[in-house]
Amino acid sequence: MTLDIPVLKSGAKKLDVNEAWKYNMTSAVLLADLVKTAIGPYGHYKILVDYLDNIKITSRGVTILRKLVENTGPDHDEKYRPFQGNPCVKHIVEAGVSLYGEVGDGVITAISFAGALLEQAAELIHMKVHRNIIAAGYQLALKEALNTLNAIAMPLTHQDPFLINALLKTTLSKHFVGVGSAGTLSNLLTEAYFTLLKNNGGDVSKLDFSKLLQIVVKAGNSTWEPSLIYGIIVDKQLKHSMLPRRVVNARIALIDSHMSINKPKYFHEVRLSTPSSILALKREEEAILAEMAEKLHRLGVTAVFCNKSIDDRLLYMLGRKNILAVRDVHRADFEMLEKACSARIAHTVEELTEKDLGFAGLVEERDIGAETWVFVEECKSPKAVSILLRGGSYWFAEEVKELVKSALRVLHSSLLNGFILPGGAAAETYVAGRLRSFAAQLRDKRQFVVEAFAKALERNVLTLLSTAGIDPLKTFADIRHAQSLHGANIGFDLIDKQVAEVVGRGIIDSLAVKEAAWKTAVETACSILRIDEDFLAGRRAWKDLPKISEKSMDISRRGLIGEPGSVPMYGEPY
């Protein structure tokens, strides 16, 4: 007698061991095949079009992964049955996005490496190797690979301009900026880094580029024409014709409150019975504003930036005194401006003192394309600087901005780690060779697993070489032969297309990024390997979903705004 005991709800599905294995493995390998061709300086681009026909052209792994799971399309089919997302793909995407947030790069490496590991695991499973043995062997191989990486790593100091510039250039060259533009950008970023390091105490651990380096993008021209500004760009324009458009040797005041007549917080009533009383009220207001302008002029202020509004009458008075004034400055720009010009933010004009004033050699309003910005330049010992990036189109300029942020995050994580690796596939090739020698020392099935790990590393190398338009197998053989004679610093220069000593050519990788990428790939592959069953919840059509009753809506309304006729408290909706 068999008992039919329901465990899953109606509409739910369960995938057994073989189905779950095929489903998860296939999803991971397809995702790896999707992104791996975008690796390296000659990697291919992906054009991503969402449900609203928004176009994105990119070769960045994190952008591709985010667009894959972005919920911008319809969440149901033609019969209004909700789509079931792929759980394995979501798991891999979350791992890649987390890796990017940690070190800023290595997403394509991690995803393609995880896919190669799962492909090799499929072959081992057909050879009757248990999945737990495969997972244990991958962990053992990862430990040996990380030890090998640390053995060939080279120290990176925060005062080495050549290695810092080379690391930035290598990171930028991995994407579609171009080698020439990557060199120009890396030179600017290196100069900005040493400026910020010098003026912020010389402690790398306290450098937060997101708060100290302003990155402004503007469509037009090309990426060959970036600019480093020893100051800040304020995305505002002057709001009065009387204000000066250019101030040299400016003394800057930063005000963090409304520069206008204070309004009462509560309701007040003022009764004016005669025309003369109305005129007296207006004159009193103008006297208050004139006192503000007079105090700024008395302190020697020639440029004032306000985080909030400035009265139009006060703008006129400041213009008469030849004081440049900018209102409604964004909070992030306002705080960077404080660091750049060495000023101190004053809450009101009454609290402003001469010690609070900052200095800039030039404050000028300029037209950049169809927009007008205020440039604060030539600051003395600026603790915050700005980079103006250009691009042929807005989406391209925005993509370059994200690449610069990624390169700065890689630089910061590498400086904290203190070590770099030879690039140009040198590290992967050397580690794969050492793993094959290590596998020969094992006396159980883990020998085949470690060899599979080495093959997966070599798959990444062959993918990188194939994007350069050369014979990948012959080039890979040349690298292995050269490394057997000259050591681990021999790799492939994809720009000159020759096997060479890569460190002297400035082709280097970050040890922190490489370690994080390999750890993420192995952990993701092992977690997918250990899945034996998938449970997919049932999805009901729209017509079968419970509808909101009038009673529940009334309860929600009472919870939000109280009983009918009651007056809501401050902060509650009416």
Coordinates of C-alpha atoms in Angstrom, one line a residue:
M1 CA 0.0 0.0 0.0
T2 CA 1.4 3.4 -1.0
L3 CA 0.4 6.7 0.6
D4 CA 0.0 9.7 -1.7
I5 CA 1.0 12.5 0.8
P6 CA 1.3 15.9 -0.9
V7 CA 4.3 17.9 0.2
L8 CA 4.5 20.7 -2.4
K9 CA 1.7 23.1 -3.0
S10 CA -0.3 23.0 -6.2
G11 CA 1.7 24.1 -9.3
A12 CA 5.1 23.6 -7.7
K13 CA 7.8 21.6 -9.4
K14 CA 10.7 19.5 -8.1
L15 CA 13.7 18.7 -10.2
D16 CA 15.5 15.5 -9.2
V17 CA 19.2 14.9 -9.1
N18 CA 19.8 14.5 -12.8
E19 CA 17.4 17.2 -13.9
A20 CA 18.8 19.7 -11.4
W21 CA 22.3 18.9 -12.4
K22 CA 21.6 19.4 -16.1
Y23 CA 19.5 22.6 -15.4
N24 CA 22.1 24.2 -13.2
M25 CA 25.2 23.2 -15.1
T26 CA 23.7 24.3 -18.4
S27 CA 22.6 27.7 -17.0
A28 CA 26.1 28.4 -15.5
V29 CA 28.0 27.4 -18.7
L30 CA 25.7 29.4 -20.9
L31 CA 26.2 32.5 -18.8
A32 CA 29.9 32.0 -18.8
D33 CA 29.9 31.7 -22.6
L34 CA 27.9 34.9 -22.8
V35 CA 30.4 37.1 -20.9
K36 CA 33.8 35.4 -21.6
T37 CA 34.2 37.0 -25.1
A38 CA 34.3 40.4 -23.5
I39 CA 37.5 39.7 -21.7
G40 CA 40.7 41.6 -22.4
P41 CA 41.6 44.8 -24.3
Y42 CA 40.3 43.3 -27.6
G43 CA 37.1 41.8 -26.0
H44 CA 33.9 42.1 -27.8
Y45 CA 31.0 44.5 -26.9
K46 CA 27.5 43.6 -25.9
I47 CA 24.5 45.6 -26.9
L48 CA 21.8 45.4 -24.3
V49 CA 18.2 46.6 -25.1
D50 CA 15.7 46.6 -22.3
Y51 CA 11.9 46.5 -22.4
L52 CA 11.7 50.3 -22.9
D53 CA 14.2 50.3 -25.8
N54 CA 16.9 51.8 -23.7
I55 CA 20.3 50.9 -25.3
K56 CA 23.5 50.0 -23.5
I57 CA 26.7 49.1 -25.3
T58 CA 29.3 47.7 -22.9
S59 CA 32.1 45.2 -22.3
R60 CA 31.9 45.4 -18.5
G61 CA 30.9 42.2 -16.8
V62 CA 29.0 43.8 -14.0
T63 CA 26.9 45.8 -16.3
I64 CA 26.0 42.8 -18.4
L65 CA 25.1 40.8 -15.3
R66 CA 22.9 43.5 -13.9
K67 CA 21.0 43.9 -17.1
L68 CA 20.4 40.2 -17.2
V69 CA 18.3 40.2 -14.0
E70 CA 17.0 43.7 -14.3
N71 CA 13.2 43.7 -13.9
T72 CA 12.3 46.2 -16.6
G73 CA 10.3 43.9 -18.9
P74 CA 6.9 42.3 -18.4
D75 CA 6.7 39.9 -15.5
H76 CA 4.2 37.6 -17.1
D77 CA 3.5 35.9 -20.4
E78 CA 0.6 36.3 -22.8
K79 CA -1.7 34.4 -20.4
Y80 CA -0.6 36.5 -17.5
R81 CA 1.3 33.7 -15.9
P82 CA 4.4 35.1 -14.1
F83 CA 7.8 34.2 -15.4
Q84 CA 10.0 31.9 -13.3
G85 CA 13.5 33.4 -13.0
N86 CA 16.5 31.1 -13.3
P87 CA 17.8 30.6 -9.7
C88 CA 21.2 29.5 -10.8
V89 CA 21.7 32.6 -13.0
K90 CA 20.6 34.8 -10.1
H91 CA 23.0 33.1 -7.8
I92 CA 26.0 33.7 -10.2
V93 CA 24.9 37.3 -10.9
E94 CA 24.9 38.1 -7.2
A95 CA 28.3 36.6 -6.8
G96 CA 29.7 38.7 -9.6
V97 CA 28.1 41.9 -8.4
S98 CA 29.4 41.3 -4.9
L99 CA 32.9 40.7 -6.3
Y100 CA 32.7 44.0 -8.1
G101 CA 31.6 45.8 -5.0
E102 CA 34.6 44.3 -3.1
V103 CA 37.5 44.9 -5.5
G104 CA 36.1 46.7 -8.5
D105 CA 37.1 44.2 -11.2
G106 CA 37.5 40.6 -12.1
V107 CA 33.8 39.9 -12.8
I108 CA 34.3 38.3 -16.3
T109 CA 37.3 36.3 -15.0
A110 CA 35.3 34.9 -12.1
I111 CA 32.2 34.0 -14.2
S112 CA 34.1 32.5 -17.1
F113 CA 36.3 30.6 -14.7
A114 CA 33.3 29.2 -12.8
G115 CA 31.8 28.1 -16.1
A116 CA 35.0 26.3 -17.1
L117 CA 35.2 24.6 -13.7
L118 CA 31.6 23.3 -14.1
E119 CA 32.4 22.1 -17.6
Q120 CA 35.4 20.2 -16.3
A121 CA 33.2 18.9 -13.4
A122 CA 30.7 17.5 -15.9
E123 CA 33.4 15.4 -17.5
L124 CA 34.6 14.2 -14.1
I125 CA 31.0 13.2 -13.2
H126 CA 30.8 11.1 -16.4
M127 CA 34.0 9.4 -15.2
K128 CA 32.2 8.4 -12.0
V129 CA 33.9 10.9 -9.7
H130 CA 31.6 11.9 -6.9
R131 CA 30.6 15.6 -6.7
N132 CA 31.8 15.9 -3.2
I133 CA 35.3 14.7 -4.2
I134 CA 35.2 17.3 -7.1
A135 CA 34.3 20.1 -4.6
A136 CA 37.1 19.0 -2.2
G137 CA 39.6 18.7 -5.0
Y138 CA 38.7 22.2 -6.3
Q139 CA 39.2 23.6 -2.8
L140 CA 42.6 21.9 -2.5
A141 CA 43.6 23.2 -6.0
L142 CA 42.5 26.7 -5.0
K143 CA 44.7 26.6 -1.9
E144 CA 47.7 25.5 -3.9
A145 CA 47.0 28.1 -6.6
L146 CA 46.8 31.0 -4.1
N147 CA 50.1 29.9 -2.5
T148 CA 51.7 30.0 -6.0
L149 CA 50.2 33.4 -6.6
N150 CA 51.7 34.8 -3.4
A151 CA 55.1 33.2 -4.3
I152 CA 55.3 35.1 -7.6
A153 CA 53.7 38.3 -6.4
M154 CA 55.7 41.6 -6.3
P155 CA 55.4 44.3 -3.7
L156 CA 53.5 47.5 -4.6
T157 CA 54.3 50.7 -2.6
H158 CA 52.1 53.7 -2.5
Q159 CA 55.0 55.9 -3.8
D160 CA 55.8 53.9 -7.0
P161 CA 54.5 56.0 -9.9
F162 CA 55.5 53.5 -12.6
L163 CA 53.6 50.5 -11.1
I164 CA 50.6 52.6 -10.1
N165 CA 50.3 54.0 -13.6
A166 CA 50.8 50.6 -15.1
L167 CA 48.1 49.1 -12.9
L168 CA 45.6 51.8 -13.8
K169 CA 46.4 51.5 -17.6
T170 CA 46.1 47.7 -17.5
T171 CA 42.7 48.0 -15.8
L172 CA 41.4 50.6 -18.2
S173 CA 42.7 48.8 -21.2
K174 CA 40.6 45.7 -20.4
H175 CA 37.6 47.5 -21.7
F176 CA 36.7 49.5 -24.8
V177 CA 38.3 52.8 -23.8
G178 CA 41.3 52.0 -26.1
V179 CA 45.0 51.8 -25.5
G180 CA 45.7 55.4 -26.3
S181 CA 42.9 56.8 -24.2
A182 CA 43.8 54.4 -21.4
G183 CA 47.3 55.8 -21.3
T184 CA 46.0 59.4 -21.2
L185 CA 43.5 58.5 -18.4
S186 CA 46.0 56.6 -16.4
N187 CA 48.4 59.5 -16.4
L188 CA 45.7 61.9 -15.2
L189 CA 44.6 59.4 -12.5
T190 CA 48.1 58.9 -11.3
E191 CA 48.6 62.6 -11.0
A192 CA 45.3 63.0 -9.2
Y193 CA 46.2 60.1 -6.8
F194 CA 49.6 61.6 -5.8
T195 CA 48.0 65.0 -5.3
L196 CA 45.3 63.6 -3.0
L197 CA 47.8 61.4 -1.2
K198 CA 50.1 64.3 -0.5
N199 CA 47.4 66.7 0.6
N200 CA 45.4 64.2 2.8
G201 CA 48.2 63.1 5.1
G202 CA 49.8 60.3 3.0
D203 CA 47.7 57.5 4.5
V204 CA 46.3 55.3 1.7
S205 CA 43.8 53.6 4.0
K206 CA 42.0 56.9 4.5
L207 CA 41.8 57.8 0.8
D208 CA 38.1 57.6 -0.2
F209 CA 38.1 58.4 -3.9
S210 CA 34.3 58.6 -4.0
K211 CA 34.5 61.7 -1.7
L212 CA 37.8 63.2 -2.8
L213 CA 37.7 62.8 -6.6
Q214 CA 34.9 64.3 -8.6
I215 CA 34.2 62.7 -12.0
V216 CA 32.2 64.8 -14.4
V217 CA 31.2 63.6 -17.9
K218 CA 30.2 65.5 -20.9
A219 CA 29.3 64.2 -24.4
G220 CA 31.4 65.7 -27.2
N221 CA 35.0 65.4 -28.4
S222 CA 36.7 62.1 -27.5
T223 CA 38.2 60.2 -24.6
W224 CA 41.6 61.5 -25.7
E225 CA 40.8 64.8 -24.1
P226 CA 40.2 64.4 -20.4
S227 CA 41.1 67.2 -18.0
L228 CA 42.4 67.2 -14.5
I229 CA 41.2 70.2 -12.5
Y230 CA 42.8 71.2 -9.2
G231 CA 39.4 72.2 -7.8
I232 CA 35.8 71.4 -8.4
I233 CA 33.2 71.7 -11.2
V234 CA 29.9 73.0 -10.0
D235 CA 27.0 71.9 -12.2
K236 CA 25.2 75.2 -11.9
Q237 CA 25.0 78.5 -13.7
L238 CA 24.9 82.1 -12.5
K239 CA 21.3 83.2 -12.0
H240 CA 21.6 87.0 -12.3
S241 CA 23.1 89.2 -15.1
M242 CA 24.8 91.5 -12.6
L243 CA 27.0 88.8 -11.2
P244 CA 30.6 88.7 -12.5
R245 CA 31.4 85.7 -14.7
R246 CA 35.1 85.5 -13.8
V247 CA 36.9 86.1 -10.5
V248 CA 40.7 85.8 -10.1
N249 CA 42.3 85.0 -6.8
A250 CA 38.9 84.4 -5.3
R251 CA 38.2 84.3 -1.6
I252 CA 35.4 81.8 -1.2
A253 CA 32.6 81.6 1.4
L254 CA 30.4 78.5 1.8
I255 CA 27.0 79.0 3.4
D256 CA 24.8 76.1 4.4
S257 CA 21.5 77.8 4.9
H258 CA 19.0 80.0 2.9
M259 CA 20.4 83.4 2.1
S260 CA 17.0 85.1 2.2
I261 CA 14.5 86.5 4.6
N262 CA 13.7 83.8 7.2
K263 CA 10.1 82.6 7.1
P264 CA 8.3 81.8 10.4
K265 CA 7.9 78.1 11.2
Y266 CA 4.3 78.6 12.4
F267 CA 1.4 80.6 11.1
H268 CA 1.6 84.3 11.9
E269 CA -0.6 87.3 11.0
V270 CA 0.8 90.7 10.1
R271 CA -1.7 93.5 9.6
L272 CA -0.7 96.4 7.3
S273 CA -3.2 99.2 7.3
T274 CA -1.5 101.9 5.2
P275 CA 0.7 101.9 2.1
S276 CA 3.6 103.4 4.1
S277 CA 3.6 100.3 6.4
I278 CA 3.9 98.0 3.4
L279 CA 6.8 100.1 2.1
A280 CA 8.4 100.0 5.6
L281 CA 8.2 96.2 5.6
K282 CA 9.8 96.0 2.2
R283 CA 12.6 98.3 3.3
E284 CA 13.2 96.2 6.4
E285 CA 13.6 93.1 4.3
E286 CA 16.0 94.9 1.9
A287 CA 18.0 96.2 4.9
I288 CA 18.5 92.6 6.2
L289 CA 19.7 91.5 2.7
A290 CA 21.9 94.5 2.4
E291 CA 23.5 93.7 5.8
M292 CA 24.4 90.2 4.4
A293 CA 25.9 91.6 1.3
E294 CA 27.8 94.2 3.3
K295 CA 29.3 91.7 5.7
L296 CA 30.5 89.5 2.8
H297 CA 32.1 92.5 1.2
R298 CA 33.7 93.6 4.5
L299 CA 35.2 90.1 5.0
G300 CA 36.7 90.3 1.5
V301 CA 34.6 87.6 0.0
T302 CA 34.7 87.5 -3.8
A303 CA 32.8 84.3 -4.4
V304 CA 30.0 82.7 -2.3
F305 CA 28.5 79.2 -2.8
C306 CA 25.2 78.4 -1.1
N307 CA 23.9 74.9 -0.5
K308 CA 20.3 76.3 -0.5
S309 CA 18.6 79.3 -2.1
I310 CA 19.7 82.9 -2.5
D311 CA 17.2 85.7 -2.7
D312 CA 17.1 87.4 -6.2
R313 CA 17.4 90.8 -4.5
L314 CA 20.6 89.6 -2.7
L315 CA 22.0 88.4 -6.0
Y316 CA 21.6 91.9 -7.4
M317 CA 23.3 93.4 -4.3
L318 CA 26.2 91.0 -4.5
G319 CA 26.6 91.7 -8.2
R320 CA 26.8 95.4 -7.4
K321 CA 29.7 94.6 -5.1
N322 CA 31.4 92.4 -7.7
I323 CA 30.8 89.2 -5.7
L324 CA 30.1 86.0 -7.7
A325 CA 27.3 83.9 -6.1
V326 CA 26.1 80.4 -6.9
R327 CA 23.0 78.9 -5.3
D328 CA 21.5 75.4 -4.9
V329 CA 24.8 73.7 -5.0
H330 CA 24.5 69.9 -4.7
R331 CA 25.5 68.5 -1.3
A332 CA 28.3 66.2 -2.7
D333 CA 29.8 69.1 -4.7
F334 CA 29.4 71.4 -1.7
E335 CA 31.4 69.1 0.6
M336 CA 34.1 68.5 -2.1
L337 CA 34.4 72.3 -2.6
E338 CA 35.1 72.6 1.1
K339 CA 38.0 70.2 0.8
A340 CA 39.3 71.6 -2.5
C341 CA 39.6 75.3 -1.5
S342 CA 40.4 74.7 2.2
A343 CA 37.3 76.5 3.4
R344 CA 35.0 75.8 6.3
I345 CA 31.2 75.6 5.9
A346 CA 29.4 78.3 7.8
H347 CA 25.7 77.8 8.8
T348 CA 24.7 81.4 8.2
V349 CA 26.2 84.6 7.0
E350 CA 26.1 86.0 10.6
E351 CA 28.4 83.1 11.8
L352 CA 30.9 83.5 8.9
T353 CA 34.4 84.7 9.9
E354 CA 37.6 85.4 7.9
K355 CA 39.1 82.1 9.0
D356 CA 36.2 80.2 7.3
L357 CA 37.2 81.6 3.8
G358 CA 38.8 79.5 1.2
F359 CA 41.0 80.3 -1.8
A360 CA 40.9 79.5 -5.5
G361 CA 43.1 81.0 -8.2
L362 CA 40.2 81.2 -10.7
V363 CA 36.4 80.9 -10.4
E364 CA 34.8 81.1 -13.8
E365 CA 31.5 80.3 -15.6
R366 CA 32.1 78.4 -18.8
D367 CA 29.9 77.0 -21.6
I368 CA 30.6 73.3 -22.1
G369 CA 28.6 72.3 -25.1
A370 CA 25.0 73.2 -24.5
E371 CA 25.5 73.4 -20.7
T372 CA 26.9 76.1 -18.4
W373 CA 29.1 75.2 -15.4
V374 CA 31.1 77.0 -12.8
F375 CA 34.7 76.0 -12.6
V376 CA 36.7 76.5 -9.3
E377 CA 40.3 76.0 -10.3
E378 CA 43.9 76.5 -9.2
C379 CA 43.2 75.8 -5.5
K380 CA 46.2 75.7 -3.1
S381 CA 47.0 72.2 -1.8
P382 CA 43.5 70.8 -2.8
K383 CA 42.3 67.9 -0.8
A384 CA 39.7 67.1 -3.5
V385 CA 40.2 67.4 -7.3
S386 CA 38.0 66.9 -10.3
I387 CA 38.3 65.1 -13.7
L388 CA 36.3 66.1 -16.7
L389 CA 35.7 63.1 -19.1
R390 CA 34.6 63.5 -22.7
G391 CA 33.0 61.0 -25.1
G392 CA 31.4 60.8 -28.5
S393 CA 28.0 60.2 -26.9
Y394 CA 26.5 60.5 -23.5
W395 CA 26.2 56.7 -22.9
F396 CA 29.9 56.3 -23.9
A397 CA 31.0 59.1 -21.5
E398 CA 29.0 57.5 -18.7
E399 CA 30.6 54.1 -19.4
V400 CA 34.1 55.7 -19.3
K401 CA 33.1 57.2 -15.9
E402 CA 32.2 53.7 -14.6
L403 CA 35.5 52.4 -15.9
V404 CA 37.4 55.1 -14.1
K405 CA 35.6 54.3 -10.9
S406 CA 36.4 50.6 -11.3
A407 CA 40.1 51.4 -11.9
L408 CA 40.3 53.6 -8.8
R409 CA 38.7 50.8 -6.7
V410 CA 41.2 48.3 -8.1
L411 CA 44.1 50.7 -7.2
H412 CA 42.8 51.2 -3.7
S413 CA 42.4 47.5 -3.0
S414 CA 45.8 46.7 -4.5
L415 CA 47.5 49.4 -2.4
L416 CA 45.9 48.0 0.7
N417 CA 47.0 44.5 -0.3
G418 CA 50.5 45.7 -1.2
F419 CA 51.2 43.2 -4.0
I420 CA 50.8 42.9 -7.8
L421 CA 51.2 40.1 -10.4
P422 CA 52.6 39.8 -13.9
G423 CA 49.7 40.3 -16.4
G424 CA 49.2 39.1 -20.0
A425 CA 48.1 35.6 -18.8
A426 CA 51.5 35.0 -17.2
A427 CA 50.1 34.3 -13.7
E428 CA 47.4 31.8 -15.0
T429 CA 49.9 30.0 -17.2
Y430 CA 52.4 29.6 -14.5
V431 CA 49.9 28.5 -11.9
A432 CA 48.4 25.9 -14.2
G433 CA 51.8 24.4 -14.8
R434 CA 52.5 24.2 -11.1
L435 CA 49.1 22.6 -10.5
R436 CA 49.9 19.9 -12.9
S437 CA 53.1 19.1 -11.1
F438 CA 51.2 19.2 -7.8
A439 CA 48.5 16.8 -9.1
A440 CA 51.1 14.2 -10.0
Q441 CA 52.0 14.0 -6.3
L442 CA 48.4 13.0 -5.3
R443 CA 47.5 9.3 -5.1
D444 CA 43.7 9.4 -5.3
K445 CA 40.9 10.8 -7.6
R446 CA 41.7 14.3 -6.5
Q447 CA 44.6 14.1 -9.0
F448 CA 42.2 14.3 -11.8
V449 CA 40.2 17.1 -10.1
V450 CA 43.4 19.3 -9.7
E451 CA 44.2 18.7 -13.3
A452 CA 40.7 19.8 -14.3
F453 CA 41.3 23.0 -12.3
A454 CA 44.4 23.6 -14.3
K455 CA 42.5 23.0 -17.5
A456 CA 39.9 25.5 -16.5
L457 CA 42.6 28.1 -15.9
E458 CA 44.1 27.4 -19.3
R459 CA 40.6 27.8 -20.9
N460 CA 40.6 31.4 -19.6
V461 CA 44.0 32.0 -21.1
L462 CA 43.0 30.6 -24.5
T463 CA 39.8 32.8 -24.5
L464 CA 41.9 35.9 -23.8
L465 CA 44.4 35.0 -26.6
S466 CA 41.7 34.3 -29.1
T467 CA 40.3 37.8 -28.8
A468 CA 43.6 39.2 -30.1
G469 CA 43.1 37.6 -33.5
I470 CA 46.1 35.2 -33.2
D471 CA 46.6 31.5 -33.0
P472 CA 45.8 30.8 -29.3
L473 CA 47.3 27.3 -29.1
K474 CA 50.6 28.3 -30.6
T475 CA 50.9 31.4 -28.5
F476 CA 50.0 29.5 -25.4
A477 CA 52.7 26.9 -26.1
D478 CA 55.2 29.7 -26.7
I479 CA 54.3 31.3 -23.3
R480 CA 54.7 27.9 -21.5
H481 CA 58.1 27.3 -23.2
A482 CA 59.4 30.8 -22.4
Q483 CA 58.3 30.5 -18.7
S484 CA 60.2 27.2 -18.4
L485 CA 63.3 29.1 -19.4
H486 CA 62.8 32.6 -17.8
G487 CA 60.3 32.3 -15.0
A488 CA 56.8 33.5 -14.2
N489 CA 57.2 37.1 -15.5
I490 CA 56.8 36.0 -19.2
G491 CA 53.4 36.6 -20.6
F492 CA 51.8 37.9 -23.8
D493 CA 51.6 41.5 -24.8
L494 CA 48.2 41.7 -26.6
I495 CA 49.0 45.2 -27.9
D496 CA 52.3 44.3 -29.7
K497 CA 51.1 40.7 -30.1
Q498 CA 54.3 39.1 -28.9
V499 CA 55.5 36.9 -26.0
A500 CA 57.7 39.1 -23.7
E501 CA 58.6 40.0 -20.1
V502 CA 55.4 41.8 -19.2
V503 CA 56.3 43.6 -15.9
G504 CA 58.9 45.8 -17.6
R505 CA 56.3 46.7 -20.2
G506 CA 53.8 47.8 -17.6
I507 CA 51.4 44.9 -18.0
I508 CA 50.4 43.9 -14.4
D509 CA 47.4 42.6 -12.5
S510 CA 46.2 43.1 -9.0
L511 CA 46.8 40.2 -6.6
A512 CA 43.8 41.2 -4.5
V513 CA 41.5 41.1 -7.6
K514 CA 42.9 37.8 -8.9
E515 CA 42.5 36.1 -5.5
A516 CA 39.0 37.4 -5.0
A517 CA 38.0 36.4 -8.5
W518 CA 39.3 32.8 -8.2
K519 CA 37.8 32.4 -4.7
T520 CA 34.4 33.6 -6.0
A521 CA 34.6 31.3 -9.0
V522 CA 35.5 28.2 -6.9
E523 CA 32.9 28.9 -4.2
T524 CA 30.2 29.5 -6.9
A525 CA 31.1 26.3 -8.8
C526 CA 31.2 24.2 -5.6
S527 CA 27.9 25.5 -4.4
I528 CA 26.2 24.6 -7.7
L529 CA 27.9 21.2 -7.7
R530 CA 26.4 20.3 -4.3
I531 CA 22.8 21.0 -5.4
D532 CA 20.9 17.8 -5.8
E533 CA 17.3 19.0 -6.1
D534 CA 15.5 22.2 -7.2
F535 CA 12.2 23.2 -5.8
L536 CA 10.3 25.7 -8.0
A537 CA 7.3 27.4 -6.4
G538 CA 4.0 27.4 -8.2
R539 CA 3.0 30.6 -9.9
R540 CA -0.7 31.4 -10.2
A541 CA -2.2 33.5 -13.0
W542 CA -3.4 37.0 -12.4
K543 CA -7.1 35.9 -12.5
D544 CA -6.4 33.4 -9.7
L545 CA -4.7 35.8 -7.3
P546 CA -6.7 37.0 -4.3
K547 CA -8.2 40.5 -4.8
I548 CA -8.1 43.3 -2.3
S549 CA -11.5 43.6 -0.6
E550 CA -13.2 46.8 0.4
K551 CA -12.8 45.9 4.0
S552 CA -9.0 45.4 3.8
M553 CA -8.7 48.8 1.9
D554 CA -10.7 50.5 4.6
I555 CA -8.4 49.0 7.3
S556 CA -5.3 50.2 5.4
R557 CA -6.8 53.7 5.1
R558 CA -7.5 53.9 8.8
G559 CA -4.0 52.7 9.6
L560 CA -2.5 55.4 7.4
I561 CA -4.7 58.5 8.1
G562 CA -6.7 57.5 11.2
E563 CA -10.4 57.6 11.7
P564 CA -12.6 59.7 9.4
G565 CA -12.6 63.3 10.5
S566 CA -9.4 63.1 12.5
V567 CA -6.5 65.6 11.9
P568 CA -3.2 63.9 11.0
M569 CA -0.2 64.6 13.0
Y570 CA 3.0 66.2 11.6
G571 CA 4.6 64.0 9.0
E572 CA 1.5 61.9 8.3
P573 CA -0.3 62.0 4.9
Y574 CA -3.6 63.9 4.7

